XYZ file of C-alpha atoms in Angstrom:
525
model
C 7.114 -4.797 21.182
C 4.237 -2.344 22.067
C 6.230 0.742 21.291
C 8.073 0.820 18.102
C 9.248 3.338 15.419
C 6.976 1.972 12.692
C 3.903 -0.302 12.646
C 2.996 -1.986 9.414
C -0.563 -3.249 8.916
C -0.528 -6.373 6.699
C 2.282 -8.422 5.553
C 2.128 -8.559 1.707
C 5.589 -8.604 -0.012
C 5.403 -4.738 -0.341
C 5.048 -4.421 3.412
C 7.912 -6.898 4.021
C 10.164 -5.113 1.591
C 9.489 -1.777 3.363
C 10.249 -3.520 6.722
C 13.381 -4.935 5.385
C 14.833 -1.596 4.594
C 13.557 0.029 7.821
C 15.055 -2.691 10.110
C 18.324 -2.684 8.084
C 18.641 1.147 8.924
C 17.996 0.326 12.619
C 14.433 1.331 12.842
C 12.214 -0.883 15.100
C 9.377 -2.360 13.241
C 6.202 -4.348 14.177
C 4.130 -6.007 11.428
C 0.580 -6.980 12.333
C -1.088 -9.606 10.038
C -4.624 -10.951 10.181
C -3.969 -14.219 8.519
C -2.145 -17.309 9.968
C 1.245 -16.363 8.230
C 2.835 -13.585 6.418
C 2.895 -12.996 2.686
C -0.538 -11.895 1.336
C -0.992 -13.346 -2.181
C 2.366 -14.956 -2.005
C 1.404 -18.354 -0.683
C 2.532 -21.900 -1.638
C 0.465 -24.941 -0.463
C -0.056 -28.610 -1.351
C -3.692 -27.833 -2.579
C -4.304 -30.954 -4.580
C -2.274 -33.904 -3.472
C 0.653 -34.471 -1.082
C 3.875 -33.369 -2.644
C 2.307 -31.039 -5.242
C 3.270 -27.562 -4.284
C 1.020 -24.858 -5.929
C 1.369 -21.044 -5.811
C -2.244 -20.355 -4.642
C -2.403 -16.797 -5.966
C 0.690 -15.059 -7.420
C 3.382 -16.960 -9.128
C 6.135 -15.389 -11.379
C 8.102 -12.309 -10.237
C 9.598 -10.529 -13.330
C 8.955 -6.978 -12.191
C 10.480 -7.632 -8.747
C 13.723 -9.234 -10.045
C 14.340 -6.312 -12.342
C 13.617 -3.663 -9.687
C 15.970 -1.764 -7.228
C 14.646 -3.707 -4.136
C 15.854 -7.076 -5.386
C 19.105 -5.571 -6.607
C 19.788 -4.127 -3.201
C 18.408 -7.059 -0.987
C 19.450 -9.883 -3.277
C 22.557 -11.031 -1.297
C 20.780 -10.964 2.041
C 17.762 -12.861 0.648
C 19.856 -15.535 -1.236
C 21.650 -16.149 2.200
C 18.209 -17.077 3.550
C 17.368 -19.515 0.859
C 15.821 -17.523 -1.974
C 16.848 -18.800 -5.492
C 15.157 -17.890 -8.657
C 14.639 -20.078 -11.580
C 14.091 -18.519 -15.072
C 13.444 -19.172 -18.808
C 14.534 -17.437 -21.901
C 10.930 -17.866 -23.247
C 8.713 -15.914 -20.684
C 5.524 -16.181 -22.724
C 3.899 -17.303 -25.943
C 0.545 -18.000 -27.486
C -1.250 -21.124 -28.535
C -4.054 -20.580 -30.920
C -7.069 -22.804 -31.330
C -6.263 -23.456 -35.010
C -2.821 -24.894 -33.931
C -0.717 -22.024 -34.686
C 1.819 -20.871 -31.966
C 4.302 -18.208 -31.317
C 6.781 -17.644 -28.455
C 8.266 -14.450 -26.976
C 12.065 -14.808 -26.448
C 14.095 -12.634 -24.299
C 16.632 -12.063 -26.966
C 15.696 -9.177 -29.397
C 16.979 -10.800 -32.575
C 15.106 -14.112 -31.672
C 11.943 -12.138 -31.244
C 12.303 -10.447 -34.581
C 12.854 -13.762 -36.156
C 9.673 -15.169 -34.661
C 7.712 -12.189 -35.728
C 9.078 -12.473 -39.358
C 8.361 -16.179 -39.433
C 4.704 -15.574 -38.772
C 4.413 -12.545 -41.118
C 7.187 -11.175 -43.258
C 7.566 -7.375 -42.282
C 6.348 -7.852 -38.733
C 9.744 -7.945 -37.384
C 10.370 -4.378 -38.653
C 6.925 -3.326 -37.381
C 7.657 -4.686 -33.906
C 11.127 -3.124 -33.876
C 9.396 0.090 -34.937
C 7.149 -0.019 -31.862
C 10.078 -0.454 -29.589
C 11.986 2.334 -31.426
C 9.067 4.836 -30.798
C 9.201 4.118 -27.037
C 13.067 3.957 -26.768
C 13.607 7.654 -26.045
C 11.168 7.421 -22.978
C 11.844 3.979 -21.643
C 14.413 4.735 -19.106
C 12.352 7.522 -17.601
C 9.232 5.316 -17.630
C 10.662 2.362 -15.834
C 12.407 4.757 -13.438
C 8.955 6.061 -12.362
C 7.880 2.605 -11.246
C 10.100 3.109 -8.150
C 9.022 6.747 -7.437
C 5.969 8.372 -5.882
C 4.354 9.939 -8.857
C 3.158 12.896 -6.706
C 6.622 13.623 -5.304
C 9.095 16.371 -6.402
C 11.511 13.782 -7.789
C 8.904 12.501 -10.304
C 7.677 15.917 -11.429
C 10.374 16.833 -13.864
C 10.226 13.294 -15.412
C 6.636 13.347 -15.992
C 6.946 16.769 -17.567
C 9.684 15.584 -19.880
C 7.727 12.515 -20.888
C 4.592 14.395 -21.638
C 5.972 17.433 -23.645
C 8.230 17.712 -26.574
C 11.526 18.963 -25.807
C 11.823 22.654 -26.778
C 8.198 22.689 -27.887
C 4.732 23.622 -26.737
C 3.145 20.472 -27.938
C 2.676 17.038 -26.379
C 5.129 14.202 -27.077
C 4.328 10.923 -28.840
C 4.518 9.305 -25.429
C 1.758 11.428 -24.256
C -0.328 10.387 -27.214
C 0.405 6.819 -26.686
C -1.166 7.029 -23.105
C -4.522 7.434 -24.846
C -4.289 4.491 -27.330
C -5.667 0.999 -26.922
C -3.717 -2.237 -27.143
C -5.661 -3.216 -30.240
C -4.518 -0.024 -31.917
C -0.935 -0.560 -30.914
C -0.667 -4.004 -32.540
C -2.616 -3.017 -35.595
C 0.569 -2.523 -37.514
C 1.228 -6.195 -37.146
C -0.080 -8.487 -39.886
C 0.011 -11.723 -37.993
C -3.098 -12.433 -35.818
C -0.963 -14.769 -33.763
C 1.668 -12.167 -32.836
C -1.150 -9.536 -32.240
C -2.877 -11.982 -29.844
C 0.360 -12.799 -27.941
C 1.295 -9.254 -27.292
C -2.096 -7.488 -26.693
C -3.497 -10.157 -24.370
C -0.913 -9.228 -21.711
C -2.619 -5.968 -20.811
C -5.283 -7.997 -18.901
C -2.577 -8.879 -16.428
C -2.212 -5.231 -15.691
C -5.913 -4.811 -14.884
C -6.662 -3.424 -18.453
C -8.416 -4.665 -21.542
C -7.236 -4.606 -25.184
C -9.917 -2.145 -26.287
C -9.620 0.148 -23.258
C -8.324 3.645 -23.729
C -4.947 3.653 -21.995
C -3.991 0.007 -22.658
C -1.853 0.596 -25.636
C 1.280 1.907 -23.947
C 1.387 -1.327 -21.817
C 1.921 -3.537 -24.898
C 5.587 -2.478 -25.523
C 6.169 -1.829 -21.916
C 5.022 -5.345 -20.878
C 7.013 -6.951 -23.832
C 10.062 -5.027 -22.720
C 9.565 -6.070 -19.189
C 9.296 -9.706 -20.078
C 12.345 -9.632 -22.377
C 14.317 -7.964 -19.692
C 13.119 -10.135 -16.765
C 12.019 -13.354 -18.217
C 9.448 -15.249 -16.110
C 11.323 -16.015 -12.761
C 9.877 -17.898 -10.053
C 11.463 -18.984 -6.698
C 12.653 -22.593 -6.490
C 10.253 -24.378 -4.241
C 7.366 -21.845 -4.765
C 6.469 -18.183 -4.649
C 6.269 -18.077 -0.812
C 10.018 -18.575 -0.694
C 10.300 -14.841 -1.398
C 8.228 -14.224 1.773
C 10.167 -16.760 3.821
C 13.550 -15.017 2.947
C 12.150 -11.522 3.661
C 10.604 -12.637 7.015
C 13.790 -14.105 8.121
C 15.833 -11.055 7.029
C 13.475 -8.722 9.006
C 13.680 -10.987 12.081
C 17.400 -11.251 11.928
C 17.419 -7.332 11.749
C 15.304 -7.035 14.871
C 11.827 -6.680 13.401
C 8.738 -8.461 14.776
C 5.680 -10.043 12.986
C 2.591 -11.016 14.766
C 0.000 -13.150 12.842
C -3.632 -13.791 13.590
C -3.788 -10.104 14.584
C -6.473 -7.958 12.881
C -5.974 -4.176 13.215
C -9.365 -2.453 13.665
C -8.387 1.199 13.938
C -5.433 3.515 13.626
C -5.240 5.680 16.641
C -4.737 9.454 15.788
C -4.104 12.235 18.297
C -3.652 15.971 17.383
C -3.594 15.067 13.742
C -0.933 12.428 13.930
C -0.990 8.671 14.090
C 0.287 7.369 17.437
C -0.506 3.682 17.173
C -3.287 1.105 16.323
C -5.945 -0.935 18.070
C -6.737 -4.495 17.297
C -10.065 -6.238 16.913
C -9.293 -7.802 20.341
C -8.740 -4.317 21.980
C -5.048 -4.509 22.283
C -2.956 -1.293 21.382
C 0.371 -0.789 19.999
C 2.144 2.471 19.616
C 4.317 3.980 16.839
C 6.864 6.774 17.284
C 7.328 7.540 13.566
C 4.678 6.288 11.401
C 2.010 3.796 10.591
C 1.992 1.994 7.210
C -1.122 0.321 5.961
C -1.260 -2.268 3.313
C -4.694 -1.473 2.337
C -7.130 0.090 -0.138
C -8.366 3.707 0.243
C -12.014 2.608 1.120
C -10.700 0.445 3.966
C -8.370 3.070 5.130
C -10.736 6.071 5.315
C -13.968 4.140 5.942
C -12.678 1.682 8.591
C -9.094 2.169 9.827
C -9.563 6.064 10.120
C -13.297 5.814 10.687
C -13.032 7.758 14.051
C -10.646 10.390 12.575
C -11.625 13.790 11.101
C -11.113 13.563 7.393
C -12.229 15.942 4.657
C -15.577 15.104 3.298
C -14.342 15.229 -0.302
C -11.657 12.499 0.399
C -14.099 10.250 2.307
C -16.547 10.676 -0.573
C -13.845 9.603 -2.995
C -13.075 6.534 -0.847
C -16.671 5.479 -0.843
C -16.615 5.492 -4.665
C -13.444 3.532 -4.965
C -14.231 0.927 -7.641
C -13.136 -2.746 -7.964
C -12.592 -4.631 -11.259
C -13.620 -7.955 -12.358
C -12.550 -11.359 -10.782
C -10.372 -14.205 -11.487
C -10.538 -18.044 -11.492
C -7.342 -19.998 -10.952
C -7.573 -23.774 -11.663
C -4.697 -25.689 -9.998
C -4.030 -29.095 -11.452
C -1.947 -32.039 -10.342
C -0.820 -33.988 -13.362
C 0.208 -37.634 -13.787
C 2.644 -36.567 -16.336
C 3.990 -33.147 -17.820
C 1.667 -31.508 -20.352
C 2.228 -32.777 -23.998
C 2.518 -29.486 -26.028
C 2.360 -30.041 -29.838
C 4.983 -27.267 -30.049
C 7.848 -28.672 -28.002
C 9.142 -25.065 -27.284
C 6.249 -24.596 -24.930
C 7.923 -27.024 -22.438
C 10.209 -23.935 -21.764
C 7.538 -21.122 -21.950
C 6.813 -19.590 -18.678
C 3.293 -18.409 -19.073
C 1.597 -18.700 -22.462
C -2.027 -17.533 -23.531
C -4.407 -19.972 -24.945
C -6.898 -18.179 -27.213
C -8.544 -18.132 -30.517
C -7.285 -14.638 -31.229
C -7.748 -11.081 -30.114
C -11.374 -10.839 -31.278
C -12.207 -13.886 -29.168
C -10.349 -12.569 -26.291
C -12.139 -9.197 -26.334
C -15.581 -10.946 -26.772
C -14.878 -13.069 -23.672
C -14.048 -9.785 -21.764
C -17.237 -8.132 -23.110
C -19.328 -10.936 -21.857
C -17.623 -10.789 -18.398
C -18.236 -7.071 -18.307
C -21.853 -7.758 -18.628
C -21.529 -10.204 -15.762
C -21.846 -13.171 -17.921
C -19.746 -16.254 -17.760
C -17.657 -16.195 -21.088
C -18.832 -18.834 -23.514
C -15.218 -19.354 -24.540
C -12.818 -18.194 -21.884
C -9.141 -17.355 -22.813
C -6.398 -17.530 -20.225
C -2.873 -18.271 -19.428
C -1.396 -21.540 -18.213
C 1.836 -22.219 -16.402
C 3.641 -25.439 -15.510
C 6.138 -24.624 -12.773
C 7.549 -28.144 -12.751
C 8.998 -27.444 -16.216
C 11.655 -25.394 -14.395
C 11.259 -26.709 -10.918
C 10.856 -30.417 -10.604
C 10.923 -29.992 -6.793
C 7.315 -28.790 -6.952
C 5.888 -32.300 -7.640
C 6.859 -35.966 -7.084
C 9.165 -37.430 -9.666
C 7.558 -37.816 -13.062
C 4.484 -35.716 -12.031
C 3.695 -32.194 -12.888
C 1.711 -29.156 -11.791
C -0.214 -26.727 -13.786
C -2.095 -23.445 -13.233
C -4.861 -22.094 -15.503
C -5.470 -18.423 -14.802
C -8.705 -17.077 -16.032
C -8.737 -13.298 -15.714
C -11.637 -11.048 -16.472
C -14.533 -13.284 -15.072
C -17.425 -11.789 -13.296
C -17.275 -11.632 -9.545
C -21.031 -12.242 -9.381
C -22.209 -13.724 -12.573
C -25.861 -13.009 -13.407
C -25.906 -15.388 -16.402
C -24.056 -17.478 -18.836
C -23.278 -16.149 -22.296
C -23.562 -19.713 -23.651
C -26.884 -20.314 -21.657
C -25.566 -23.681 -20.448
C -24.564 -22.991 -16.833
C -27.187 -22.029 -14.161
C -25.523 -19.281 -12.090
C -28.130 -18.997 -9.261
C -27.594 -15.858 -7.295
C -24.013 -15.481 -8.488
C -22.293 -17.061 -5.639
C -19.509 -19.400 -6.760
C -20.911 -22.484 -5.379
C -19.335 -25.940 -5.846
C -21.752 -26.775 -8.739
C -21.064 -23.358 -10.565
C -17.223 -23.713 -10.053
C -17.130 -27.253 -11.385
C -19.159 -26.433 -14.542
C -17.125 -23.444 -15.234
C -13.976 -25.463 -14.706
C -15.109 -28.110 -17.009
C -15.647 -25.530 -19.724
C -12.243 -24.141 -19.235
C -10.551 -27.585 -19.322
C -12.359 -28.276 -22.608
C -10.686 -25.259 -24.200
C -7.333 -26.466 -22.724
C -7.837 -29.893 -24.317
C -7.715 -28.200 -27.754
C -4.261 -26.950 -27.096
C -2.786 -29.729 -24.872
C -3.807 -33.306 -25.976
C -3.240 -34.980 -22.591
C -5.491 -32.588 -20.692
C -7.739 -33.459 -18.921
C -6.861 -37.085 -19.075
C -3.471 -36.470 -16.983
C -5.369 -34.568 -14.301
C -5.188 -36.443 -11.022
C -5.938 -33.620 -8.627
C -7.830 -30.323 -8.864
C -8.318 -27.195 -6.758
C -10.081 -24.041 -7.959
C -9.731 -20.430 -6.553
C -12.720 -18.240 -7.389
C -13.498 -14.620 -6.751
C -15.319 -15.675 -3.532
C -12.050 -17.451 -2.303
C -10.043 -14.422 -3.049
C -12.525 -12.066 -1.215
C -12.489 -14.252 1.799
C -8.695 -14.525 2.008
C -7.762 -10.845 1.285
C -9.960 -7.750 2.137
C -7.838 -5.716 -0.300
C -9.570 -7.575 -3.112
C -12.961 -6.159 -2.114
C -15.584 -8.430 -3.532
C -12.887 -10.551 -5.318
C -10.784 -8.324 -7.525
C -7.205 -9.766 -7.273
C -5.667 -6.341 -8.473
C -6.738 -4.154 -5.595
C -9.113 -2.003 -7.409
C -10.063 -1.092 -11.034
C -7.052 -0.058 -13.059
C -8.963 2.165 -15.651
C -7.612 5.705 -16.425
C -9.837 7.104 -13.724
C -7.960 5.017 -11.054
C -4.454 5.018 -12.479
C -1.287 7.027 -12.211
C -1.931 10.271 -10.434
C -5.586 9.302 -9.642
C -4.377 6.265 -7.691
C -5.283 5.431 -5.084
C -7.639 8.570 -5.191
C -7.667 11.866 -6.917
C -7.425 13.662 -3.488
C -4.471 11.390 -2.635
C -2.234 10.974 -5.575
C 0.558 9.236 -3.626
C 1.445 7.021 -0.797
C 1.249 9.581 1.930
C -2.335 9.849 3.279
C -4.467 12.601 4.804
C -2.720 11.876 8.077
C 0.850 13.022 7.416
C 2.541 10.045 9.159
C 0.194 7.470 7.743
C 1.433 5.827 4.520
C -0.341 3.384 2.126
C 1.365 0.687 0.139
C 0.228 -2.439 -1.828
C -1.925 -2.930 -4.915
C -4.139 0.060 -4.594
C -1.213 2.431 -4.834
C 1.329 3.181 -7.620
C 2.721 1.151 -9.349
C -0.140 -1.131 -8.713
C -0.662 -4.958 -8.263
C 1.575 -7.893 -9.007
C 4.795 -8.958 -7.374
C 6.811 -5.770 -8.209
C 7.959 -4.388 -4.829
C 7.587 -0.836 -6.034
C 5.350 0.671 -3.357
C 7.201 -1.087 -0.509
C 10.448 0.463 -1.914
C 8.894 3.897 -2.457
C 7.482 4.057 1.119
C 10.649 2.793 2.734
C 12.699 5.477 1.018
C 10.160 8.151 2.175
C 10.429 7.061 5.702
C 14.244 6.749 5.733
C 14.438 10.257 4.466
C 12.659 11.559 7.686
C-alpha cells in the first residue's frame, strides 16, 4: 500500500494500539518499522540458553491492563492468543539486614503488613491514600487524555484549585513534594524503602521535586493492576496486536527506516525511506519518536519556528539502565517464601542507600552498591523455561550512560563505553548484592545476558544515548512541558503530524496511553 489514510512511523505498542483502533474503524493504515519485527521494547527472546524465554526490555504491563485500550480491545486480543498471568503480591522489598515486606493488592492486607513492621504505619498509609482519594479518579482519567486538549482543561483546573476558593488544592501542593517527604510519616524504614523506590521506574528520583505524588499513585496502580505479564512473554501483546491489525486490513513493513516526513503547503502528505521509497498518507502521519528526532531529522527539510527547533535541540535524556538476564538451574530460594509470589521486588539497604547510589550515578560514577528490582517470570509462567529451571531479570535503573569513574574505585571504566570487561565487572558487583538476599545466587546461574545503555541506544533511537524512558522526566520535561513547552501535546507543529510513545504524555512504560489518545484524535476527524 503506497497510498493510505494514515502512515505510522515505528511499531512500539502505542503505535500498534493506535493502528488497531484506526483499522477497526475502517481506516487504511501502513506501519513502517526499522527493526526486523514490530514491538519496540516489547521483545521476548532466548537470550541465554535454548528454552529460556526472556523479556529483553519491558516486562510487566499493570498500567496497560487497567487502561481503556485493554478494556476495549481485550476480547479481540484474547482471541489472538493473549493471556495475562498475575499475582496478588505485585511488589515488595528485601533489605540487606534480612527484613522484608510485601505490597498486597488487597487494602486490608497492606494495612496489616504496614502495622506488622511498625504500629501506626497502617493508619499513616491509609491517611496518604485518603488525602489523594478526592482527586484520584480525575488523575487516572488524565492518563488517557491529551493534557493540552479542551477535555483535560477543566479537570486540571479542578485538581489544582480548591473548590469555591481562590487558593491551590492539597493536590497542587503535593505536585511539588519529594518521595522522601511523602513517606516521612511512616516509621518503618522497610515500608519507606518499598514505596519510595518505585518512583525510579517513572524516571524520577526519591529526592527530586515532583516525585512525591507518584508514591501513592504508583502504590494505587499496583494494588489495582497487580503485576500482569503475558503468558509466554511480553512480546505476546505485540503478536496479538499485529494479528488484529492485519485481520482488520492494516499493513506492517519491517526493515524500513523512515528518513523524512514529506510536507507540502504546510501539511504532511507522506514519508520517504532511507532507500528513497515514498509512501503517501491522505489523513495523517503518526511518528513514534522523540521531539529532537522529529524536528531535527524527520522534519529537517520543513519550515519550523526557530523557537520550537531550539527547544528540540535542548531535549534532554536521562540516565541509563542495565538489565541482567539470568538462566537458573532452579528457582531462586528466597528466605521469605512470600517472595515466590512477588512480581517485582526491590533489593536494597534502605532509602538512604538507594539515593546514594542514584547520586553517584548522577555524577556519572558506577554506584558502589547498586539497588534494583528483580523478577522471576517463571514463578507465574513455567512455560518460560525448561521444567525445573527458572529465569530471572535484575533491573538496575539509574546507572550512568557513559561512566567516567567508579564510586568504589575498583572498576576501570576507560572511555565510558560499556565494553565486555566493564559489563562483566559491574554485573559481578550486582550479583554480589543479589547473593545477600537470595542464597542460591549466583550458584544457580547457568546462563547470563546483559543489556547495557549501549545495547539500548543501538536498538532504539528513541532512547537517545541509552535512556530507556525516552527522555528525562524531571518537572521541566513533564506534564504540559512534554514533549516540549512549545508543543504540550501529541499534535505537532504540522497539524496532521502526531507524536506518540515515551516522549509524550503519559510517558514511558507499557501503558498504551499515547496510542489511545492519538487514535481518538484521529477518529474524531
